[in-house]
mmCIF file of C-alpha atoms in Angstrom:
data_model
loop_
_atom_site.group_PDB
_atom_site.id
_atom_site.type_symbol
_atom_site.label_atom_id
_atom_site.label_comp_id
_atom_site.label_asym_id
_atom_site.label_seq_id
_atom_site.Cartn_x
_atom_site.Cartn_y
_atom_site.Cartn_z
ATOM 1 C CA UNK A 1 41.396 -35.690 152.691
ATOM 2 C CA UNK A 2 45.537 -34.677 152.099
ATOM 3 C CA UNK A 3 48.111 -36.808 154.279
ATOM 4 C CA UNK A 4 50.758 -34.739 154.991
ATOM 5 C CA UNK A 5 53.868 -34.472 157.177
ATOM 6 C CA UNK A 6 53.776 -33.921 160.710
ATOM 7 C CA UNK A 7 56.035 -32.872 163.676
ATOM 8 C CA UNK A 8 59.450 -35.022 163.087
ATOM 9 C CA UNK A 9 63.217 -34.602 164.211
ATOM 10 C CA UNK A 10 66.331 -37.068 163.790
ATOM 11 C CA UNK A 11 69.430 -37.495 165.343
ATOM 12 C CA UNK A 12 71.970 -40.061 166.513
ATOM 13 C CA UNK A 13 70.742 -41.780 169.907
ATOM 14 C CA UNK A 14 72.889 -43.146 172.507
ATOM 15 C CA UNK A 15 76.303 -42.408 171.907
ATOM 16 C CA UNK A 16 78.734 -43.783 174.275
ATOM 17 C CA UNK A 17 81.818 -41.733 175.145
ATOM 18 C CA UNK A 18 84.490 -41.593 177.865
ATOM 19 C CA UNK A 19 86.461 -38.193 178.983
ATOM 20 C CA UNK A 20 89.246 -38.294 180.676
ATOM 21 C CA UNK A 21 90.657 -34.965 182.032
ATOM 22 C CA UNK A 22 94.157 -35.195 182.290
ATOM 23 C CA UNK A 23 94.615 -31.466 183.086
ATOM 24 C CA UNK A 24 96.204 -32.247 186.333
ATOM 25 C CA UNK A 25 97.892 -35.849 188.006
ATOM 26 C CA UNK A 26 94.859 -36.902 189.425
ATOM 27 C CA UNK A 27 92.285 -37.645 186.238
ATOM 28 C CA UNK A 28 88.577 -37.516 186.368
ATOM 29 C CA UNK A 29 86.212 -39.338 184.072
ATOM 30 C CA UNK A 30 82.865 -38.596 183.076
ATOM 31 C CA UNK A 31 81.056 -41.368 181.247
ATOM 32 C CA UNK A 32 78.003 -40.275 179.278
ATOM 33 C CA UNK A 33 75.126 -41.615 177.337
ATOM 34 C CA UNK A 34 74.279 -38.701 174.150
ATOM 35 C CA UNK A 35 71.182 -38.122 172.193
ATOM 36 C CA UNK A 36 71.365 -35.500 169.624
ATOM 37 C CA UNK A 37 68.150 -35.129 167.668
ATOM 38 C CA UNK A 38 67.750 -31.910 164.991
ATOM 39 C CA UNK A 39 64.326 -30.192 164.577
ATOM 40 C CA UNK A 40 64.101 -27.814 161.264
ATOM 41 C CA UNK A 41 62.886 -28.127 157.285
ATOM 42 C CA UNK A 42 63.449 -31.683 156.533
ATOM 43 C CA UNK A 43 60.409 -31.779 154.673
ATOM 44 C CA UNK A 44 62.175 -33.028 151.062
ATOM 45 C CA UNK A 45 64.076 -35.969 152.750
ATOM 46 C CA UNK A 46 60.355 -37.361 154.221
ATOM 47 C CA UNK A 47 58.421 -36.687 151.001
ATOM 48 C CA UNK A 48 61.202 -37.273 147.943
ATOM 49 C CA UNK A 49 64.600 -38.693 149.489
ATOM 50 C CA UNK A 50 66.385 -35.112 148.984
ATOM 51 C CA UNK A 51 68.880 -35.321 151.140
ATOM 52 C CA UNK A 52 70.479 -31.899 150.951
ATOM 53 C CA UNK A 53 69.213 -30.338 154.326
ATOM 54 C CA UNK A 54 70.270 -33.593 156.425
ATOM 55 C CA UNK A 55 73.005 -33.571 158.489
ATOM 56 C CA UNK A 56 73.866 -37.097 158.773
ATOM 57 C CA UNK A 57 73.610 -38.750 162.185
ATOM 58 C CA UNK A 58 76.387 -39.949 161.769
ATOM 59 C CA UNK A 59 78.221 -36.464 161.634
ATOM 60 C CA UNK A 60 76.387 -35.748 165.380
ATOM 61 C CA UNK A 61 77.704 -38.442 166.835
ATOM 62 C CA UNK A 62 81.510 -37.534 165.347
ATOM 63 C CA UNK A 63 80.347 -33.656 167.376
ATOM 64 C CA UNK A 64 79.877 -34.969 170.190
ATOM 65 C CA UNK A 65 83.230 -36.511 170.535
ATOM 66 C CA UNK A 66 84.819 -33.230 168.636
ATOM 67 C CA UNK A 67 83.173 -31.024 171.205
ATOM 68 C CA UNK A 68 84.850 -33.375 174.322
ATOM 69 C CA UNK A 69 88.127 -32.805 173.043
ATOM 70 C CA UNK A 70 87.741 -29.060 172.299
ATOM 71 C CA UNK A 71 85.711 -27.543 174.921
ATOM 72 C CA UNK A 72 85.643 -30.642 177.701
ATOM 73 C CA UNK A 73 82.592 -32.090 178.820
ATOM 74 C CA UNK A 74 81.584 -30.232 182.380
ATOM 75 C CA UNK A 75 78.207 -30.949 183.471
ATOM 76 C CA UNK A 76 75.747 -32.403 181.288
ATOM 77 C CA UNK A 77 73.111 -29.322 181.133
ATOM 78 C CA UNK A 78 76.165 -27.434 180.076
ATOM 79 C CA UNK A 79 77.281 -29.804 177.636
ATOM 80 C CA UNK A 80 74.246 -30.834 175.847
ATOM 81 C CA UNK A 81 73.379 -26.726 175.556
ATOM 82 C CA UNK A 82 76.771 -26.584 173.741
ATOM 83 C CA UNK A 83 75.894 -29.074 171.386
ATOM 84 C CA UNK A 84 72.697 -27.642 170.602
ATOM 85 C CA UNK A 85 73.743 -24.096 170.325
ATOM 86 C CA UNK A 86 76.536 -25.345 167.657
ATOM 87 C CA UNK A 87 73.923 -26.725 165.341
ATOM 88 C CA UNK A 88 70.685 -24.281 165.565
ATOM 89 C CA UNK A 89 73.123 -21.212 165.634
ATOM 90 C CA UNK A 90 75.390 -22.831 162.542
ATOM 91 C CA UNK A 91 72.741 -24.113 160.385
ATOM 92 C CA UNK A 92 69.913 -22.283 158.755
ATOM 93 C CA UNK A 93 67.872 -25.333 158.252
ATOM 94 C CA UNK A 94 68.214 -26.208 162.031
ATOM 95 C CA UNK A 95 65.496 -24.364 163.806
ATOM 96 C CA UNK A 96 65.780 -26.574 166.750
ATOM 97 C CA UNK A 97 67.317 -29.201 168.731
ATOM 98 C CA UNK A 98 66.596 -32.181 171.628
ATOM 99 C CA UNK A 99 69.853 -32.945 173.560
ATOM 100 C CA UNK A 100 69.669 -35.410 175.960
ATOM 101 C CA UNK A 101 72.808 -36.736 178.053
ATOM 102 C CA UNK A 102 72.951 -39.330 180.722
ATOM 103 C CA UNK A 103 75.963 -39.536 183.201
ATOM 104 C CA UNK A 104 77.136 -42.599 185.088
ATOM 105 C CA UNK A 105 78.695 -42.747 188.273
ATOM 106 C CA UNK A 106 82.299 -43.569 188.853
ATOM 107 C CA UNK A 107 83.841 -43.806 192.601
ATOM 108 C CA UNK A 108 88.005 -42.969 193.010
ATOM 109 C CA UNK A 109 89.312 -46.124 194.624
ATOM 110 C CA UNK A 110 90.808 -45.209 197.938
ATOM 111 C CA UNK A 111 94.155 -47.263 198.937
ATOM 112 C CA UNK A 112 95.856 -47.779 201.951
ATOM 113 C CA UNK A 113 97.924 -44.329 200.596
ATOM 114 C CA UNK A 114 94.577 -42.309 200.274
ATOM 115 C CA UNK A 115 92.460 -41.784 196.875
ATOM 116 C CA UNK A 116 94.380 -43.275 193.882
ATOM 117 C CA UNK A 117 94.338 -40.472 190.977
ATOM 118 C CA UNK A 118 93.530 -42.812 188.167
ATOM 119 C CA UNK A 119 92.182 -45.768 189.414
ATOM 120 C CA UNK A 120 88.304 -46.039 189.842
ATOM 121 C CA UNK A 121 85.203 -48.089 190.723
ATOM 122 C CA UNK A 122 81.887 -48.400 188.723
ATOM 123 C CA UNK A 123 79.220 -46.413 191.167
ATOM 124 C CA UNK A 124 75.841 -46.954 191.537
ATOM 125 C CA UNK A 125 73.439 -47.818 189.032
ATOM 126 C CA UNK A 126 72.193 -43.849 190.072
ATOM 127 C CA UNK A 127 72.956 -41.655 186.620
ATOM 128 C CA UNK A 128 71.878 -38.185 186.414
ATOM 129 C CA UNK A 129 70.315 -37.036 183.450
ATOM 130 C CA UNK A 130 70.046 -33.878 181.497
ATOM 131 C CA UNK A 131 67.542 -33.143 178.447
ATOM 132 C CA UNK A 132 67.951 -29.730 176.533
ATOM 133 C CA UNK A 133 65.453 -28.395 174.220
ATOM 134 C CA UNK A 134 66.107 -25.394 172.003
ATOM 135 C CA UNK A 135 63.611 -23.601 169.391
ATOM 136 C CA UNK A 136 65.569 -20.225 167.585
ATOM 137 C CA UNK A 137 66.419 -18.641 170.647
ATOM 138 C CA UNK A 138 64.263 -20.018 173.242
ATOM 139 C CA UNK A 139 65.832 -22.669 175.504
ATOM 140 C CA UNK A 140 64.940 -25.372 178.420
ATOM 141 C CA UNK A 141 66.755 -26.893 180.556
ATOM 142 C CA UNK A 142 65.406 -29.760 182.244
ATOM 143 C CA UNK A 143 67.479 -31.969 184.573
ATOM 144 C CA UNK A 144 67.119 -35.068 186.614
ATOM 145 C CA UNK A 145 68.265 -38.260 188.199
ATOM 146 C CA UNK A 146 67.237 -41.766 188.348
ATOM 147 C CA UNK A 147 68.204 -45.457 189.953
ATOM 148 C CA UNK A 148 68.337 -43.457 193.410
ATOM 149 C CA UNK A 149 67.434 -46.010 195.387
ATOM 150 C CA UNK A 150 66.587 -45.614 199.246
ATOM 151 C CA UNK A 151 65.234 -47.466 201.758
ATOM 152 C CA UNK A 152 63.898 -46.426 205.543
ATOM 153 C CA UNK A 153 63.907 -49.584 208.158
ATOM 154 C CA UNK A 154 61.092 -47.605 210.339
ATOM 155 C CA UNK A 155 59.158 -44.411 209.759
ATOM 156 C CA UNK A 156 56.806 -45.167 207.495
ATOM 157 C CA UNK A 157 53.092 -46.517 207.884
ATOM 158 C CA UNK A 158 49.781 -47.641 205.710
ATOM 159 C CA UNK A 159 46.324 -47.524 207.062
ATOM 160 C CA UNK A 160 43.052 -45.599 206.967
ATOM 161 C CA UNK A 161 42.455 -46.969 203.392
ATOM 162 C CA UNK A 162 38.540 -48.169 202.568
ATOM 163 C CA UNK A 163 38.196 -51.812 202.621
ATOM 164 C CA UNK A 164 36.551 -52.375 199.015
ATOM 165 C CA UNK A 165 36.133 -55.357 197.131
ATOM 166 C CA UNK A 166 39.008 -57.753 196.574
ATOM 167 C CA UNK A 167 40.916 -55.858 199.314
ATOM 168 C CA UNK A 168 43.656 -57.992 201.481
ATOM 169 C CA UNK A 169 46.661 -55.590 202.675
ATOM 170 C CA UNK A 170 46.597 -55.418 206.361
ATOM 171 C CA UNK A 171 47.326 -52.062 208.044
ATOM 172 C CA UNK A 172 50.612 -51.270 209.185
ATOM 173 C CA UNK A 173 51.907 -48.388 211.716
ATOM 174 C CA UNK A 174 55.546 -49.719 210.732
ATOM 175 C CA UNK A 175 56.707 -50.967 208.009
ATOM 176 C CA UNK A 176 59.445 -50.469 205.710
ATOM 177 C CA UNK A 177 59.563 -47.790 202.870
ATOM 178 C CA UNK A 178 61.787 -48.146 200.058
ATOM 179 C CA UNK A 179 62.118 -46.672 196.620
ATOM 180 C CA UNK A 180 64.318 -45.597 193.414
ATOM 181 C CA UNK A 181 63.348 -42.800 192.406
ATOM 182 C CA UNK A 182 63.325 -40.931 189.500
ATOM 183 C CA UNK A 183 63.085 -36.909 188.907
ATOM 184 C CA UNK A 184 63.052 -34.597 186.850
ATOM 185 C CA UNK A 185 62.624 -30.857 187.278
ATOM 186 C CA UNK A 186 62.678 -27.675 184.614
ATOM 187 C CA UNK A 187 64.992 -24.935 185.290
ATOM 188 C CA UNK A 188 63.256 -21.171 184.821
ATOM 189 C CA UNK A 189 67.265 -20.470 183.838
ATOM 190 C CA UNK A 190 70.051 -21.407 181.475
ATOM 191 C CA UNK A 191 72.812 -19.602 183.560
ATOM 192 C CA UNK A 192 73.421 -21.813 186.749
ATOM 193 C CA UNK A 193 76.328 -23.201 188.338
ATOM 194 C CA UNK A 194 74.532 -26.780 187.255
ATOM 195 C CA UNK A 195 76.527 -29.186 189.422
ATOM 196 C CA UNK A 196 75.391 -26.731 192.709
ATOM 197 C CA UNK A 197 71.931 -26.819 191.593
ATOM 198 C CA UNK A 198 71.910 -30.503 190.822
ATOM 199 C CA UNK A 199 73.381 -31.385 194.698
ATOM 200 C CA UNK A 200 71.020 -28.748 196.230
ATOM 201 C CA UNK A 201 68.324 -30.601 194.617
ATOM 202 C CA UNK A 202 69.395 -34.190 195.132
ATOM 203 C CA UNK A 203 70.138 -33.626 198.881
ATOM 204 C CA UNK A 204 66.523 -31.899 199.087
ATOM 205 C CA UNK A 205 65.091 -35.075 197.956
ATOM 206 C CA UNK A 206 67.286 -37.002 200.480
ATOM 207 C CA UNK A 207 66.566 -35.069 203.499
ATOM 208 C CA UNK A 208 62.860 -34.647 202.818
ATOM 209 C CA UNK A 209 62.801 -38.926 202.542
ATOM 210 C CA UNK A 210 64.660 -39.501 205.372
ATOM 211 C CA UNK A 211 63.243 -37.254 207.480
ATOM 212 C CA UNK A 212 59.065 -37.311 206.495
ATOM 213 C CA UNK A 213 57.582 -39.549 208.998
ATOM 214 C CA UNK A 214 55.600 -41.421 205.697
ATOM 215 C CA UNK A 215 51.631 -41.892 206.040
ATOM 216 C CA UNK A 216 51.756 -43.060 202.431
ATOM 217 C CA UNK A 217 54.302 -42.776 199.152
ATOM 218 C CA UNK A 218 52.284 -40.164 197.833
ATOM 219 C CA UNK A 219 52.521 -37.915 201.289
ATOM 220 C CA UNK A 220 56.650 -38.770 200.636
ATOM 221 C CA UNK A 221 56.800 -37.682 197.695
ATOM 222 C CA UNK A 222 54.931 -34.848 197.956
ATOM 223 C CA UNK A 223 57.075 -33.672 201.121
ATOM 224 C CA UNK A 224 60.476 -34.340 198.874
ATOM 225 C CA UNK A 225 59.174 -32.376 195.720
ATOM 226 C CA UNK A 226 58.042 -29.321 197.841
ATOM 227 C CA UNK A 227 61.690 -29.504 199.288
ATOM 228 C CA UNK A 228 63.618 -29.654 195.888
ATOM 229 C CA UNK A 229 61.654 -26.652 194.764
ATOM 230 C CA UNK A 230 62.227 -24.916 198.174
ATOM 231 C CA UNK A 231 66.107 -25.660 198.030
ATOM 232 C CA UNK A 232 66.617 -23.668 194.262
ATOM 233 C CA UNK A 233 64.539 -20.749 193.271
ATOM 234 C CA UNK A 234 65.209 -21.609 189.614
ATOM 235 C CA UNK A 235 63.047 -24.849 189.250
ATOM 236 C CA UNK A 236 59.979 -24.028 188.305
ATOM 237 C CA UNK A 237 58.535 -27.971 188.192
ATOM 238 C CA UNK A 238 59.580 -31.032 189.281
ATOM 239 C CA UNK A 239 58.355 -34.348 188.331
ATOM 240 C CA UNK A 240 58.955 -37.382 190.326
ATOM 241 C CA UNK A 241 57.893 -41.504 189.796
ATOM 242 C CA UNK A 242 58.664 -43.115 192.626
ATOM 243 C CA UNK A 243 57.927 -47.479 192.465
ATOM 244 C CA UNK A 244 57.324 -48.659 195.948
ATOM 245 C CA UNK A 245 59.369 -51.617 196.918
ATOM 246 C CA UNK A 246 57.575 -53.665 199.075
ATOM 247 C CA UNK A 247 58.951 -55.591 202.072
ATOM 248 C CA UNK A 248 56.940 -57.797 203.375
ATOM 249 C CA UNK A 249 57.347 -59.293 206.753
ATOM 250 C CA UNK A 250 57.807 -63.192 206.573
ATOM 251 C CA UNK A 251 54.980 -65.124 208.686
ATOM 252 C CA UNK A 252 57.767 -67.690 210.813
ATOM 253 C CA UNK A 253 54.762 -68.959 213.075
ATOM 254 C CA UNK A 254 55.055 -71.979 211.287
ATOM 255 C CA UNK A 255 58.449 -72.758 212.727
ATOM 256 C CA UNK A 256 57.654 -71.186 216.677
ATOM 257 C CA UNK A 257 59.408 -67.878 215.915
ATOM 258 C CA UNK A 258 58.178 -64.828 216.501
ATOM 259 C CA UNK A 259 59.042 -61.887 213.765
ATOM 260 C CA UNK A 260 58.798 -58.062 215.499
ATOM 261 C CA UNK A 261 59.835 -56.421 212.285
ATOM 262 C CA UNK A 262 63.329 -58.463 211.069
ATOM 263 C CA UNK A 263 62.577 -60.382 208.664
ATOM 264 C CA UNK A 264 61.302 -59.181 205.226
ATOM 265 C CA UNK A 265 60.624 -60.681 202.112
ATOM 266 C CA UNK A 266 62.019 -58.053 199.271
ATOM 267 C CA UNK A 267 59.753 -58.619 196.387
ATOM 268 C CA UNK A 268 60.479 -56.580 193.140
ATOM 269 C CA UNK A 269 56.885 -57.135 191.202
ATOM 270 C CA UNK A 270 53.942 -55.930 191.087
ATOM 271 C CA UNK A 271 54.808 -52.776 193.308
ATOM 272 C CA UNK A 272 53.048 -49.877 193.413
ATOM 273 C CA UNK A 273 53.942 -46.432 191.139
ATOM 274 C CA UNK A 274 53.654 -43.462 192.805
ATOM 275 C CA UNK A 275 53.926 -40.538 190.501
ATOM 276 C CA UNK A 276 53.269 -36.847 190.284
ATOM 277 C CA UNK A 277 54.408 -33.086 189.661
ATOM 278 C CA UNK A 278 55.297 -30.295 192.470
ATOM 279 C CA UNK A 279 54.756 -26.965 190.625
ATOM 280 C CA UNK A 280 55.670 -23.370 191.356
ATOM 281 C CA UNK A 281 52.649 -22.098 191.080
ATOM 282 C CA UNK A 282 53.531 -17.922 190.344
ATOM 283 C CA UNK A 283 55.762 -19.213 187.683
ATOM 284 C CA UNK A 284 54.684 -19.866 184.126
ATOM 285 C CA UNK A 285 55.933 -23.352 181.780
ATOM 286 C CA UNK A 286 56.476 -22.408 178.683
ATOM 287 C CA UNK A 287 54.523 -24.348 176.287
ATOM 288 C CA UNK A 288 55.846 -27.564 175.101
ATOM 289 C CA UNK A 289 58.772 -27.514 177.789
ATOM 290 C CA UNK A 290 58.242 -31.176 178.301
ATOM 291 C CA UNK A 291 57.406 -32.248 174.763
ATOM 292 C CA UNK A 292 59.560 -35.297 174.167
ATOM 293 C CA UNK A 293 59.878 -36.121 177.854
ATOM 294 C CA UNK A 294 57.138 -38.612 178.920
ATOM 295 C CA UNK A 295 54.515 -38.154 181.170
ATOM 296 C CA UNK A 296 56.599 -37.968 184.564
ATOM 297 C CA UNK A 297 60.530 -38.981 183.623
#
């Protein structure tokens, strides 16, 4: 029997870093989590402590905050191709890269004399996320979102399910339906306008929640996937995980009150996990697209 050496890659993870472009009066920020991770021959390093291949992770996080101040930072499927591009096009012992970047929201904070041009407020605990993978010349793109959280106060029902064993929920024709979801979908493309595609997708998934009259989570998400992949011809997959956060209505019998749907107890666990993929069926993954990525987000 030999032991040997299998698939590996390094990097730097989670590097923290502010831009500010101050190309005009009024700034904008972008505020981004990076993970650079290198994919090549760095056999020696594993098996004898040669370190001669390695580019220290150290030196990728120092790139990412030289490539800010030379080229900007744009939107993250741009950005984390740039990075990767710089080290499997500069390095012979690079024969791939994993760049993943997560961006936080920040709101302008409006005054009584209209949006301030420096001045902000922390967003939502939304981000949108962005994970590249390049091998030679082959790229993916695969984008996302998470911490969207929504929440519809009528629309949604539960019932029709088999009455097993151990089985208590009660059937509903109203209830609430609530979620945060998470996404992630693979571009068939590495020439978009990324910030168009990313709203076209994002508003998909909005419109398709809001306006589904829900039989279940699953028929939801379904309905919201379909949409995404309707709104931009380029994604080929989308995968989404969507936790249901239960409401449940609060039993104020006990007190001569009657409750028609006002009152709800917000629990946050257990809840259910809803998750699955939405594929374009006459369009082919390439293998390993979603290596690294787990099973949904």
């Amino acid at each position: 029997m030999a032991i040997v050496l299998g698939k590996n890659q390094y990097g730097k993870a989670e590097v923290r870093m502010v831009y500010v472009d101050r190309s005009t009066p009024v700034h904008t920020i972008t505020d981004v989590n990076v993970t650079s991770q290198l994919i090549g021959d760095f056999t020696d390093t594993h098996l004898t402590g040669a370190n001669d291949a390695v580019i220290a992770t150290d030196t990728q996080k120092n790139t990412v905050y030289a490539m800010a101040r030379t080229g900007g930072v744009g939107a993250p499927e741009e950005f984390a191709l740039r990075l990767a591009r710089n080290y499997v096009d500069k390095y012979e012992q690079v024969t791939g890269a994993r760049m993943a970047v997560e961006q936080y929201s920040w709101d302008r904070i409006v005054t009584s004399a209209g949006p301030h041009d420096h001045a902000f407020s922390k967003g939502t605990a939304e981000s949108r996320t962005a994970v590249i993978r390049k091998d030679g010349a082959a790229e993916t793109v695969i984008s996302g979102l998470t911490g969207l959280v929504v929440l519809k106060s009528t629309g949604s029902e539960f019932w029709g399910f088999p009455e097993v064993e151990y089985t208590s929920l009660v059937e509903t024709d109203d209830r609430i339906l609530a979620t945060a979801v998470s996404a992630r979908w693979l571009h068939t493309s590495t020439d978009l306008d990324w910030d168009a595609a990313f709203t076209a997708v994002r508003d998909a998934l909005l419109e398709n929640f809001a306006t589904t009259h829900s039989l279940s989570l699953q028929q939801t998400l379904y309905a919201m996937g379909k949409g995404a992949l309707e709104a931009v011809p380029e994604v080929a997959e989308i995968r989404l995980s969507l936790p249901n956060k239960h409401h449940f209505l609060v039993d104020l019998d006990k007190w001569d009150l009657d409750n028609p749907n006002q009152v709800f107890y917000a629990a946050d666990r257990p809840y259910g996990l809803i998750e699955a993929s939405i594929i374009r069926d006459d369009v082919a993954v390439p293998d390993g697209a979603w290596e690294g990525i787990a099973a949904f987000v």
